[in-house]
């Protein structure tokens, strides 16, 4: 197949001074299903501790699902998702960051 050049004044495209060519926000530019949910192939994750974007090629990052349990210790089907970047894990701070995040959600108390 052959790629043909797209002119700058094509419908759905806009160019700003000093920035690369970007797709304008039009219905054709966003990938949503009939229900309005985003169905892009790749949505980047953010580190829960630092709010940094986690690149697709970072192999040191982890994503944890912490499940909720009832008084009898049975899983209720609800969970919280936390993503930790490899940067945090490499520095050895993932345990303290996870403790802080769990405390902020009310899942961990530090009282004796």
Coordinates of C-alpha atoms in Angstrom, one line a residue:
X1 CA 0.0 0.0 0.0
X2 CA 1.1 3.6 -0.5
X3 CA 0.7 6.5 1.9
X4 CA -0.3 9.7 0.4
X5 CA 0.4 13.1 2.1
X6 CA -2.4 14.8 3.9
X7 CA -2.7 18.6 3.4
X8 CA -2.8 20.8 6.5
X9 CA -6.2 22.2 5.7
X10 CA -7.9 18.8 5.6
X11 CA -11.1 18.3 7.5
X12 CA -10.5 17.2 11.1
X13 CA -6.9 18.3 11.3
X14 CA -5.5 21.4 12.9
X15 CA -1.9 22.7 13.3
X16 CA -0.6 25.1 15.9
X17 CA 2.6 27.1 15.6
X18 CA 5.5 25.2 17.1
X19 CA 3.5 22.0 17.7
X20 CA 3.2 18.9 15.6
X21 CA 0.0 18.2 13.6
X22 CA -2.8 16.8 15.8
X23 CA -6.2 15.4 15.3
X24 CA -9.0 17.8 16.2
X25 CA -11.6 16.7 18.7
X26 CA -14.2 15.3 16.3
X27 CA -16.4 12.2 16.6
X28 CA -14.1 10.4 14.1
X29 CA -11.0 11.3 16.2
X30 CA -12.2 9.6 19.4
X31 CA -12.7 5.9 19.6
X32 CA -15.9 5.3 21.6
X33 CA -18.4 2.6 21.4
X34 CA -22.2 3.1 21.3
X35 CA -22.3 3.3 25.1
X36 CA -19.8 6.2 25.1
X37 CA -16.9 4.2 26.7
X38 CA -13.4 4.8 25.4
X39 CA -12.2 1.7 23.5
X40 CA -8.7 2.8 22.5
X41 CA -6.2 0.0 22.1
X42 CA -3.8 1.5 24.7
X43 CA -4.6 3.7 27.6
X44 CA -1.4 4.7 29.6
X45 CA -1.4 4.0 33.3
X46 CA -0.4 6.5 36.0
X47 CA 1.6 5.6 39.1
X48 CA -0.7 5.9 42.1
X49 CA 2.1 7.2 44.3
X50 CA 3.7 9.8 42.0
X51 CA 1.1 10.5 39.3
X52 CA 3.8 9.8 36.6
X53 CA 2.8 8.2 33.4
X54 CA 4.0 4.6 33.2
X55 CA 5.3 3.9 29.7
X56 CA 4.3 0.8 27.8
X57 CA 7.8 -0.6 27.8
X58 CA 8.5 -0.2 31.5
X59 CA 8.8 -3.7 32.8
X60 CA 9.5 -2.8 36.5
X61 CA 6.0 -1.4 37.1
X62 CA 3.3 -3.4 38.9
X63 CA -0.4 -3.1 39.2
X64 CA -2.1 -4.4 42.3
X65 CA -5.8 -5.1 42.9
X66 CA -6.7 -5.0 46.6
X67 CA -9.9 -6.8 47.2
X68 CA -12.6 -5.9 49.7
X69 CA -13.8 -8.6 52.2
X70 CA -16.8 -8.7 54.5
X71 CA -16.7 -9.5 58.3
X72 CA -16.4 -13.3 57.5
X73 CA -13.4 -12.7 55.3
X74 CA -15.2 -13.5 52.0
X75 CA -14.4 -11.5 48.9
X76 CA -17.2 -9.1 48.1
X77 CA -16.4 -8.5 44.4
X78 CA -15.1 -4.9 45.0
X79 CA -11.5 -4.0 44.7
X80 CA -9.2 -1.0 44.5
X81 CA -6.5 -0.9 41.8
X82 CA -3.0 0.6 42.5
X83 CA -0.2 1.0 39.9
X84 CA 3.4 1.5 41.1
X85 CA 6.1 2.6 38.7
X86 CA 9.4 0.9 38.5
X87 CA 11.0 4.1 39.7
X88 CA 9.3 3.8 43.1
X89 CA 10.1 0.1 43.3
X90 CA 13.8 0.6 42.4
X91 CA 14.2 3.2 45.2
X92 CA 12.7 0.7 47.7
X93 CA 9.8 2.9 48.6
X94 CA 6.9 0.8 47.2
X95 CA 5.9 -0.6 50.6
X96 CA 5.7 2.8 52.3
X97 CA 3.8 4.3 49.2
X98 CA 1.4 1.4 49.2
X99 CA 0.8 1.8 53.0
X100 CA 0.1 5.6 52.4
X101 CA -2.3 4.8 49.6
X102 CA -4.2 2.2 51.6
X103 CA -4.4 4.6 54.5
X104 CA -5.8 7.3 52.3
X105 CA -8.5 4.9 51.1
X106 CA -9.3 3.9 54.7
X107 CA -8.2 0.3 54.2
X108 CA -5.3 0.4 56.6
X109 CA -5.0 1.9 60.1
X110 CA -1.8 2.5 62.1
X111 CA -3.4 2.3 65.5
X112 CA -2.5 -0.5 67.9

